[in-house]
């Protein structure tokens, strides 16, 4: 958790789950479950992973395979069973215990929508910036906002020259180009600018709130000048910083392309839990070594690389960033 002045680079700790198809039932941790890599439920192994990132680079921290309940004698009530969310919360605590400093935990709506997960982080004294599903329902009186989208539509907007409740924020990408987004404090239920949890909406167009370029973010970082600023150990964060932190989360998607497509994350021919963990550790070590081996190419000298299909997904293609499979792409 970063406690340095806000002028220091923003660093975030990001958690996610992803899965890889595996046949049969003999492999440890295998089960029929949602595989984010393929966007469907199938037989496979799912791993909870964490990543440290700033605007320059990203490093893997932890990887823990999720063991489905069917592998335990008492199923979900077994003392040894842990949900993906519980594993992720534990990894956040392990990161701080290991001395890993970060400004905030960042995660997508698969985690952000879970009240229990956010509560565990807050209880552990960890700051977070997490996405919410746009239609996440909250109890409210009839005329009040019931979803993050409803809350966003209640904000005043009269165009770029009269932005009303919205503030222009600039997003800078690694290749140097910038784009203007708009961000605002919204209120939904007990969430608000001065509440324990803030609801921040960021979008390219406050008028239409396009689904692909609108974020609904929950954070426990206090608003500058709010009553909570003096009551929390977390430095205050303005709208631009909240947007910046969540933008860094995109690194974890880039990381997956590297470890899966180039370093063979899912290409293990072992079956025991220990062997799977060793394989994943070796892949993460190789990934980290490649970062240390030399600087990534700059956009100016980065030649094009032909796209090739992902493993196990012949109908989808992934374009890599350059001659080194570990060079960052444009993320901001």
mmCIF file of C-alpha atoms in Angstrom:
data_model
loop_
_atom_site.group_PDB
_atom_site.id
_atom_site.type_symbol
_atom_site.label_atom_id
_atom_site.label_comp_id
_atom_site.label_asym_id
_atom_site.label_seq_id
_atom_site.Cartn_x
_atom_site.Cartn_y
_atom_site.Cartn_z
ATOM 1 C CA UNK A 1 0.000 0.000 0.000
ATOM 2 C CA UNK A 2 1.604 3.264 -1.133
ATOM 3 C CA UNK A 3 1.782 5.906 1.579
ATOM 4 C CA UNK A 4 4.093 8.184 -0.388
ATOM 5 C CA UNK A 5 3.021 11.618 -1.692
ATOM 6 C CA UNK A 6 0.650 11.571 -4.644
ATOM 7 C CA UNK A 7 3.351 12.912 -6.969
ATOM 8 C CA UNK A 8 4.931 9.464 -6.876
ATOM 9 C CA UNK A 9 4.044 7.009 -9.696
ATOM 10 C CA UNK A 10 0.751 5.241 -9.194
ATOM 11 C CA UNK A 11 1.183 1.550 -8.568
ATOM 12 C CA UNK A 12 -1.601 -0.955 -8.283
ATOM 13 C CA UNK A 13 -2.029 -4.541 -7.260
ATOM 14 C CA UNK A 14 -4.449 -6.352 -9.514
ATOM 15 C CA UNK A 15 -6.184 -9.665 -9.065
ATOM 16 C CA UNK A 16 -8.006 -11.797 -11.585
ATOM 17 C CA UNK A 17 -8.974 -15.359 -12.383
ATOM 18 C CA UNK A 18 -8.550 -17.130 -15.665
ATOM 19 C CA UNK A 19 -8.913 -20.720 -16.757
ATOM 20 C CA UNK A 20 -7.498 -23.212 -19.218
ATOM 21 C CA UNK A 21 -9.227 -26.227 -20.682
ATOM 22 C CA UNK A 22 -8.096 -29.634 -19.473
ATOM 23 C CA UNK A 23 -9.543 -33.000 -20.386
ATOM 24 C CA UNK A 24 -10.492 -35.742 -17.947
ATOM 25 C CA UNK A 25 -10.774 -35.674 -14.171
ATOM 26 C CA UNK A 26 -7.373 -36.961 -12.983
ATOM 27 C CA UNK A 27 -5.588 -33.582 -12.952
ATOM 28 C CA UNK A 28 -5.572 -31.726 -9.641
ATOM 29 C CA UNK A 29 -7.948 -28.750 -9.389
ATOM 30 C CA UNK A 30 -9.761 -29.645 -12.615
ATOM 31 C CA UNK A 31 -13.503 -29.194 -12.806
ATOM 32 C CA UNK A 32 -16.337 -27.864 -14.917
ATOM 33 C CA UNK A 33 -16.302 -24.141 -14.285
ATOM 34 C CA UNK A 34 -16.260 -20.720 -15.919
ATOM 35 C CA UNK A 35 -13.114 -20.213 -18.017
ATOM 36 C CA UNK A 36 -12.593 -16.502 -18.617
ATOM 37 C CA UNK A 37 -10.065 -17.153 -21.386
ATOM 38 C CA UNK A 38 -12.769 -18.752 -23.516
ATOM 39 C CA UNK A 39 -15.793 -16.927 -22.189
ATOM 40 C CA UNK A 40 -17.736 -20.078 -21.333
ATOM 41 C CA UNK A 41 -18.152 -22.901 -18.837
ATOM 42 C CA UNK A 42 -15.980 -25.904 -19.622
ATOM 43 C CA UNK A 43 -13.734 -28.511 -18.013
ATOM 44 C CA UNK A 44 -10.508 -26.892 -16.909
ATOM 45 C CA UNK A 45 -8.159 -25.503 -14.285
ATOM 46 C CA UNK A 46 -8.676 -21.966 -12.931
ATOM 47 C CA UNK A 47 -5.914 -19.993 -11.233
ATOM 48 C CA UNK A 48 -6.207 -16.839 -9.149
ATOM 49 C CA UNK A 49 -3.307 -14.556 -10.097
ATOM 50 C CA UNK A 50 -2.044 -11.205 -8.856
ATOM 51 C CA UNK A 51 0.081 -8.597 -10.578
ATOM 52 C CA UNK A 52 1.941 -5.434 -9.546
ATOM 53 C CA UNK A 53 1.907 -2.693 -12.166
ATOM 54 C CA UNK A 54 2.591 0.941 -12.849
ATOM 55 C CA UNK A 55 2.620 2.880 -16.124
ATOM 56 C CA UNK A 56 6.013 1.419 -17.105
ATOM 57 C CA UNK A 57 5.884 -2.287 -16.398
ATOM 58 C CA UNK A 58 4.124 -5.120 -14.613
ATOM 59 C CA UNK A 59 5.298 -8.105 -12.613
ATOM 60 C CA UNK A 60 3.470 -11.262 -11.498
ATOM 61 C CA UNK A 61 3.266 -11.712 -7.739
ATOM 62 C CA UNK A 62 1.245 -14.801 -6.834
ATOM 63 C CA UNK A 63 -0.582 -17.615 -8.565
ATOM 64 C CA UNK A 64 -2.823 -20.018 -6.643
ATOM 65 C CA UNK A 65 -4.924 -22.669 -8.400
ATOM 66 C CA UNK A 66 -8.566 -22.733 -7.353
ATOM 67 C CA UNK A 67 -9.719 -26.170 -6.214
ATOM 68 C CA UNK A 68 -13.418 -26.844 -6.984
ATOM 69 C CA UNK A 69 -15.596 -28.047 -4.134
ATOM 70 C CA UNK A 70 -15.981 -31.530 -5.603
ATOM 71 C CA UNK A 71 -12.350 -32.269 -4.679
ATOM 72 C CA UNK A 72 -13.151 -31.924 -0.952
ATOM 73 C CA UNK A 73 -14.892 -34.579 1.187
ATOM 74 C CA UNK A 74 -17.476 -32.074 2.510
ATOM 75 C CA UNK A 75 -17.743 -29.941 -0.623
ATOM 76 C CA UNK A 76 -18.130 -26.205 -0.075
ATOM 77 C CA UNK A 77 -18.532 -26.720 3.681
ATOM 78 C CA UNK A 78 -15.128 -28.404 3.933
ATOM 79 C CA UNK A 79 -12.620 -26.399 6.039
ATOM 80 C CA UNK A 80 -10.041 -26.682 3.251
ATOM 81 C CA UNK A 81 -12.284 -25.212 0.559
ATOM 82 C CA UNK A 82 -11.737 -21.580 -0.456
ATOM 83 C CA UNK A 83 -13.648 -19.549 -3.013
ATOM 84 C CA UNK A 84 -11.786 -17.549 -5.657
ATOM 85 C CA UNK A 85 -12.682 -14.354 -3.809
ATOM 86 C CA UNK A 86 -11.333 -15.691 -0.531
ATOM 87 C CA UNK A 87 -8.102 -16.724 -2.258
ATOM 88 C CA UNK A 88 -7.744 -13.277 -3.822
ATOM 89 C CA UNK A 89 -8.295 -11.496 -0.494
ATOM 90 C CA UNK A 90 -5.675 -13.728 1.095
ATOM 91 C CA UNK A 91 -3.196 -12.911 -1.654
ATOM 92 C CA UNK A 92 -3.715 -9.191 -1.038
ATOM 93 C CA UNK A 93 -2.759 -9.698 2.594
ATOM 94 C CA UNK A 94 0.228 -11.830 1.598
ATOM 95 C CA UNK A 95 1.449 -9.085 -0.712
ATOM 96 C CA UNK A 96 1.453 -6.480 2.067
ATOM 97 C CA UNK A 97 3.078 -8.912 4.493
ATOM 98 C CA UNK A 98 5.813 -9.522 1.918
ATOM 99 C CA UNK A 99 6.508 -5.791 1.748
ATOM 100 C CA UNK A 100 4.914 -5.145 -1.643
ATOM 101 C CA UNK A 101 3.867 -1.473 -1.759
ATOM 102 C CA UNK A 102 0.944 -0.431 -3.920
ATOM 103 C CA UNK A 103 -1.416 2.523 -4.133
ATOM 104 C CA UNK A 104 -4.590 0.459 -4.470
ATOM 105 C CA UNK A 105 -6.005 -2.939 -5.314
ATOM 106 C CA UNK A 106 -7.568 -2.839 -8.782
ATOM 107 C CA UNK A 107 -9.928 -5.451 -10.158
ATOM 108 C CA UNK A 108 -12.722 -5.807 -12.690
ATOM 109 C CA UNK A 109 -16.413 -6.243 -11.982
ATOM 110 C CA UNK A 110 -16.063 -9.977 -11.275
ATOM 111 C CA UNK A 111 -14.496 -8.887 -7.984
ATOM 112 C CA UNK A 112 -15.862 -5.364 -7.638
ATOM 113 C CA UNK A 113 -19.480 -6.542 -7.571
ATOM 114 C CA UNK A 114 -18.783 -8.691 -4.504
ATOM 115 C CA UNK A 115 -19.601 -6.823 -1.292
ATOM 116 C CA UNK A 116 -17.814 -9.456 0.785
ATOM 117 C CA UNK A 117 -14.573 -9.118 -1.157
ATOM 118 C CA UNK A 118 -14.527 -5.341 -0.887
ATOM 119 C CA UNK A 119 -15.365 -5.692 2.802
ATOM 120 C CA UNK A 120 -12.430 -8.048 3.395
ATOM 121 C CA UNK A 121 -10.039 -5.613 1.742
ATOM 122 C CA UNK A 122 -11.398 -2.678 3.701
ATOM 123 C CA UNK A 123 -11.205 -4.706 6.913
ATOM 124 C CA UNK A 124 -7.555 -5.463 6.172
ATOM 125 C CA UNK A 125 -6.874 -1.742 5.718
ATOM 126 C CA UNK A 126 -6.315 -2.018 1.960
ATOM 127 C CA UNK A 127 -7.411 0.659 -0.531
ATOM 128 C CA UNK A 128 -9.193 -0.425 -3.708
ATOM 129 C CA UNK A 129 -10.510 0.804 -7.050
ATOM 130 C CA UNK A 130 -12.853 -1.772 -8.618
ATOM 131 C CA UNK A 131 -15.285 -1.862 -11.480
ATOM 132 C CA UNK A 132 -18.988 -2.539 -11.071
ATOM 133 C CA UNK A 133 -21.420 -3.960 -13.565
ATOM 134 C CA UNK A 134 -23.405 -1.128 -15.086
ATOM 135 C CA UNK A 135 -26.713 -2.738 -14.088
ATOM 136 C CA UNK A 136 -25.678 -3.842 -10.611
ATOM 137 C CA UNK A 137 -28.875 -3.458 -8.595
ATOM 138 C CA UNK A 138 -29.147 -1.573 -5.304
ATOM 139 C CA UNK A 139 -32.258 -1.058 -3.204
ATOM 140 C CA UNK A 140 -33.633 2.471 -3.411
ATOM 141 C CA UNK A 141 -36.955 4.287 -3.369
ATOM 142 C CA UNK A 142 -38.821 4.328 -6.682
ATOM 143 C CA UNK A 143 -37.599 7.656 -8.112
ATOM 144 C CA UNK A 144 -34.006 7.214 -6.902
ATOM 145 C CA UNK A 145 -31.110 5.600 -8.753
ATOM 146 C CA UNK A 146 -31.131 1.799 -8.635
ATOM 147 C CA UNK A 147 -28.049 1.001 -10.744
ATOM 148 C CA UNK A 148 -24.670 2.675 -11.467
ATOM 149 C CA UNK A 149 -26.003 3.660 -14.885
ATOM 150 C CA UNK A 150 -29.040 5.312 -13.274
ATOM 151 C CA UNK A 151 -26.695 7.230 -10.981
ATOM 152 C CA UNK A 152 -24.595 8.386 -13.928
ATOM 153 C CA UNK A 153 -27.651 9.585 -15.842
ATOM 154 C CA UNK A 154 -28.675 11.785 -12.921
ATOM 155 C CA UNK A 155 -25.477 13.844 -13.304
ATOM 156 C CA UNK A 156 -25.753 17.173 -15.097
ATOM 157 C CA UNK A 157 -24.141 17.395 -18.539
ATOM 158 C CA UNK A 158 -24.673 20.153 -21.109
ATOM 159 C CA UNK A 159 -21.737 19.471 -23.428
ATOM 160 C CA UNK A 160 -17.944 19.947 -23.255
ATOM 161 C CA UNK A 161 -18.298 23.716 -22.813
ATOM 162 C CA UNK A 162 -20.801 23.322 -19.952
ATOM 163 C CA UNK A 163 -19.811 20.013 -18.341
ATOM 164 C CA UNK A 164 -21.966 20.415 -15.245
ATOM 165 C CA UNK A 165 -21.045 17.654 -12.771
ATOM 166 C CA UNK A 166 -18.362 16.185 -15.017
ATOM 167 C CA UNK A 167 -14.618 16.872 -15.013
ATOM 168 C CA UNK A 168 -12.325 16.367 -18.002
ATOM 169 C CA UNK A 169 -9.479 13.907 -17.347
ATOM 170 C CA UNK A 170 -6.665 13.095 -19.752
ATOM 171 C CA UNK A 171 -5.594 9.493 -20.285
ATOM 172 C CA UNK A 172 -2.033 9.120 -21.613
ATOM 173 C CA UNK A 173 -1.109 5.880 -23.336
ATOM 174 C CA UNK A 174 2.349 4.361 -23.568
ATOM 175 C CA UNK A 175 2.720 5.207 -27.258
ATOM 176 C CA UNK A 176 2.322 8.879 -26.355
ATOM 177 C CA UNK A 177 -1.202 9.597 -27.558
ATOM 178 C CA UNK A 178 -3.766 11.033 -25.187
ATOM 179 C CA UNK A 179 -7.533 10.907 -25.041
ATOM 180 C CA UNK A 180 -9.993 12.996 -23.058
ATOM 181 C CA UNK A 181 -12.410 11.191 -20.794
ATOM 182 C CA UNK A 182 -14.952 12.641 -18.400
ATOM 183 C CA UNK A 183 -15.274 11.616 -14.765
ATOM 184 C CA UNK A 184 -17.734 12.464 -11.996
ATOM 185 C CA UNK A 185 -18.725 11.607 -8.444
ATOM 186 C CA UNK A 186 -22.095 9.856 -8.374
ATOM 187 C CA UNK A 187 -24.423 8.752 -5.589
ATOM 188 C CA UNK A 188 -26.059 5.351 -5.332
ATOM 189 C CA UNK A 189 -27.731 4.189 -2.141
ATOM 190 C CA UNK A 190 -25.252 4.811 0.672
ATOM 191 C CA UNK A 191 -22.370 5.329 -1.773
ATOM 192 C CA UNK A 192 -21.377 8.914 -2.414
ATOM 193 C CA UNK A 193 -18.525 11.445 -2.642
ATOM 194 C CA UNK A 194 -18.050 11.598 1.134
ATOM 195 C CA UNK A 195 -19.131 8.069 2.003
ATOM 196 C CA UNK A 196 -17.013 5.103 3.010
ATOM 197 C CA UNK A 197 -17.300 3.966 -0.592
ATOM 198 C CA UNK A 198 -17.291 6.421 -3.486
ATOM 199 C CA UNK A 199 -18.924 5.741 -6.850
ATOM 200 C CA UNK A 200 -16.885 7.276 -9.673
ATOM 201 C CA UNK A 201 -18.127 7.173 -13.262
ATOM 202 C CA UNK A 202 -15.636 7.630 -16.112
ATOM 203 C CA UNK A 203 -16.618 7.727 -19.778
ATOM 204 C CA UNK A 204 -15.746 9.047 -23.195
ATOM 205 C CA UNK A 205 -19.253 10.480 -23.604
ATOM 206 C CA UNK A 206 -21.403 11.527 -20.615
ATOM 207 C CA UNK A 207 -24.367 12.014 -22.947
ATOM 208 C CA UNK A 208 -24.633 8.434 -24.239
ATOM 209 C CA UNK A 209 -22.483 6.529 -21.706
ATOM 210 C CA UNK A 210 -21.206 3.994 -24.289
ATOM 211 C CA UNK A 211 -20.927 0.549 -22.748
ATOM 212 C CA UNK A 212 -17.447 -0.186 -24.102
ATOM 213 C CA UNK A 213 -15.903 3.065 -22.872
ATOM 214 C CA UNK A 214 -17.702 3.735 -19.593
ATOM 215 C CA UNK A 215 -16.432 2.615 -16.207
ATOM 216 C CA UNK A 216 -18.435 2.511 -12.984
ATOM 217 C CA UNK A 217 -15.850 2.357 -10.198
ATOM 218 C CA UNK A 218 -16.150 1.741 -6.470
ATOM 219 C CA UNK A 219 -13.287 2.999 -4.302
ATOM 220 C CA UNK A 220 -12.578 3.556 -0.627
ATOM 221 C CA UNK A 221 -9.928 6.205 -1.355
ATOM 222 C CA UNK A 222 -11.240 9.490 0.106
ATOM 223 C CA UNK A 223 -12.113 12.504 -2.017
ATOM 224 C CA UNK A 224 -9.706 15.446 -1.539
ATOM 225 C CA UNK A 225 -11.238 17.849 0.950
ATOM 226 C CA UNK A 226 -13.853 15.380 2.180
ATOM 227 C CA UNK A 227 -14.489 14.751 5.909
ATOM 228 C CA UNK A 228 -13.063 11.231 5.490
ATOM 229 C CA UNK A 229 -9.656 12.506 4.386
ATOM 230 C CA UNK A 230 -8.522 13.073 7.979
ATOM 231 C CA UNK A 231 -10.005 9.802 9.233
ATOM 232 C CA UNK A 232 -8.234 7.347 6.922
ATOM 233 C CA UNK A 233 -4.642 6.306 6.392
ATOM 234 C CA UNK A 234 -5.136 6.275 2.624
ATOM 235 C CA UNK A 235 -4.017 9.444 0.798
ATOM 236 C CA UNK A 236 -6.883 11.188 -0.962
ATOM 237 C CA UNK A 237 -7.393 10.599 -4.672
ATOM 238 C CA UNK A 238 -9.045 12.975 -7.125
ATOM 239 C CA UNK A 239 -11.045 11.855 -10.149
ATOM 240 C CA UNK A 240 -8.030 11.856 -12.475
ATOM 241 C CA UNK A 241 -6.105 9.538 -10.173
ATOM 242 C CA UNK A 242 -9.007 7.122 -9.761
ATOM 243 C CA UNK A 243 -9.276 6.838 -13.550
ATOM 244 C CA UNK A 244 -5.520 6.478 -13.836
ATOM 245 C CA UNK A 245 -5.361 3.657 -11.290
ATOM 246 C CA UNK A 246 -8.079 1.616 -12.944
ATOM 247 C CA UNK A 247 -6.471 2.168 -16.359
ATOM 248 C CA UNK A 248 -3.324 0.450 -15.093
ATOM 249 C CA UNK A 249 -5.395 -2.684 -14.430
ATOM 250 C CA UNK A 250 -5.352 -3.354 -18.179
ATOM 251 C CA UNK A 251 -1.773 -4.565 -17.790
ATOM 252 C CA UNK A 252 -2.996 -7.850 -16.396
ATOM 253 C CA UNK A 253 -4.760 -8.610 -19.672
ATOM 254 C CA UNK A 254 -1.511 -7.895 -21.522
ATOM 255 C CA UNK A 255 0.368 -10.117 -19.089
ATOM 256 C CA UNK A 256 -1.935 -13.023 -19.897
ATOM 257 C CA UNK A 257 -1.081 -12.781 -23.578
ATOM 258 C CA UNK A 258 2.601 -13.107 -22.750
ATOM 259 C CA UNK A 259 2.557 -15.905 -20.206
ATOM 260 C CA UNK A 260 -0.060 -17.934 -22.062
ATOM 261 C CA UNK A 261 0.862 -17.433 -25.707
ATOM 262 C CA UNK A 262 4.660 -17.230 -25.399
ATOM 263 C CA UNK A 263 5.718 -18.930 -22.165
ATOM 264 C CA UNK A 264 3.327 -21.873 -22.113
ATOM 265 C CA UNK A 265 1.393 -21.197 -18.923
ATOM 266 C CA UNK A 266 -1.260 -23.762 -19.814
ATOM 267 C CA UNK A 267 1.028 -26.248 -21.569
ATOM 268 C CA UNK A 268 1.883 -28.366 -18.551
ATOM 269 C CA UNK A 269 1.899 -32.159 -18.821
ATOM 270 C CA UNK A 270 1.624 -32.795 -15.071
ATOM 271 C CA UNK A 271 -1.293 -33.685 -12.844
ATOM 272 C CA UNK A 272 -0.474 -33.032 -9.189
ATOM 273 C CA UNK A 273 -1.202 -29.734 -7.465
ATOM 274 C CA UNK A 274 2.443 -29.263 -6.475
ATOM 275 C CA UNK A 275 3.676 -29.870 -10.006
ATOM 276 C CA UNK A 276 1.146 -27.398 -11.452
ATOM 277 C CA UNK A 277 2.228 -24.734 -8.958
ATOM 278 C CA UNK A 278 5.890 -25.348 -9.782
ATOM 279 C CA UNK A 279 5.164 -24.954 -13.489
ATOM 280 C CA UNK A 280 3.317 -21.679 -12.905
ATOM 281 C CA UNK A 281 6.137 -20.399 -10.686
ATOM 282 C CA UNK A 282 8.709 -21.172 -13.366
ATOM 283 C CA UNK A 283 6.641 -19.362 -15.989
ATOM 284 C CA UNK A 284 6.384 -16.296 -13.744
ATOM 285 C CA UNK A 285 10.144 -16.415 -13.104
ATOM 286 C CA UNK A 286 10.803 -16.587 -16.847
ATOM 287 C CA UNK A 287 8.466 -13.656 -17.412
ATOM 288 C CA UNK A 288 10.246 -11.573 -14.768
ATOM 289 C CA UNK A 289 13.661 -12.513 -16.140
ATOM 290 C CA UNK A 290 12.664 -11.311 -19.597
ATOM 291 C CA UNK A 291 11.734 -7.918 -18.131
ATOM 292 C CA UNK A 292 15.154 -7.649 -16.485
ATOM 293 C CA UNK A 293 17.075 -8.893 -19.541
ATOM 294 C CA UNK A 294 16.657 -5.676 -21.479
ATOM 295 C CA UNK A 295 14.470 -2.634 -22.093
ATOM 296 C CA UNK A 296 11.403 -3.078 -24.276
ATOM 297 C CA UNK A 297 11.479 -1.538 -27.766
ATOM 298 C CA UNK A 298 10.123 1.965 -28.182
ATOM 299 C CA UNK A 299 7.059 2.574 -30.379
ATOM 300 C CA UNK A 300 9.321 4.084 -33.042
ATOM 301 C CA UNK A 301 11.420 0.941 -33.542
ATOM 302 C CA UNK A 302 8.699 -1.600 -32.883
ATOM 303 C CA UNK A 303 8.144 -3.636 -36.074
ATOM 304 C CA UNK A 304 4.796 -5.191 -36.854
ATOM 305 C CA UNK A 305 4.237 -8.809 -35.923
ATOM 306 C CA UNK A 306 1.671 -11.042 -37.599
ATOM 307 C CA UNK A 307 -1.300 -12.122 -35.563
ATOM 308 C CA UNK A 308 -1.697 -15.769 -34.664
ATOM 309 C CA UNK A 309 -4.518 -17.667 -32.991
ATOM 310 C CA UNK A 310 -4.541 -18.239 -29.259
ATOM 311 C CA UNK A 311 -3.954 -21.755 -28.033
ATOM 312 C CA UNK A 312 -7.200 -23.660 -28.036
ATOM 313 C CA UNK A 313 -9.149 -20.804 -29.616
ATOM 314 C CA UNK A 314 -8.704 -21.017 -33.419
ATOM 315 C CA UNK A 315 -11.407 -18.443 -34.143
ATOM 316 C CA UNK A 316 -9.708 -15.681 -32.165
ATOM 317 C CA UNK A 317 -6.463 -13.829 -32.862
ATOM 318 C CA UNK A 318 -4.083 -11.851 -30.691
ATOM 319 C CA UNK A 319 -1.622 -9.252 -31.947
ATOM 320 C CA UNK A 320 1.501 -8.880 -29.847
ATOM 321 C CA UNK A 321 3.231 -5.644 -29.067
ATOM 322 C CA UNK A 322 6.561 -6.163 -30.805
ATOM 323 C CA UNK A 323 9.629 -8.369 -31.318
ATOM 324 C CA UNK A 324 9.904 -9.075 -27.590
ATOM 325 C CA UNK A 325 6.773 -10.874 -26.355
ATOM 326 C CA UNK A 326 7.183 -9.033 -23.077
ATOM 327 C CA UNK A 327 7.108 -5.472 -24.407
ATOM 328 C CA UNK A 328 4.175 -3.379 -23.169
ATOM 329 C CA UNK A 329 1.466 -2.332 -25.558
ATOM 330 C CA UNK A 330 -0.434 0.954 -25.365
ATOM 331 C CA UNK A 331 -2.111 0.937 -21.987
ATOM 332 C CA UNK A 332 -3.190 3.981 -20.039
#
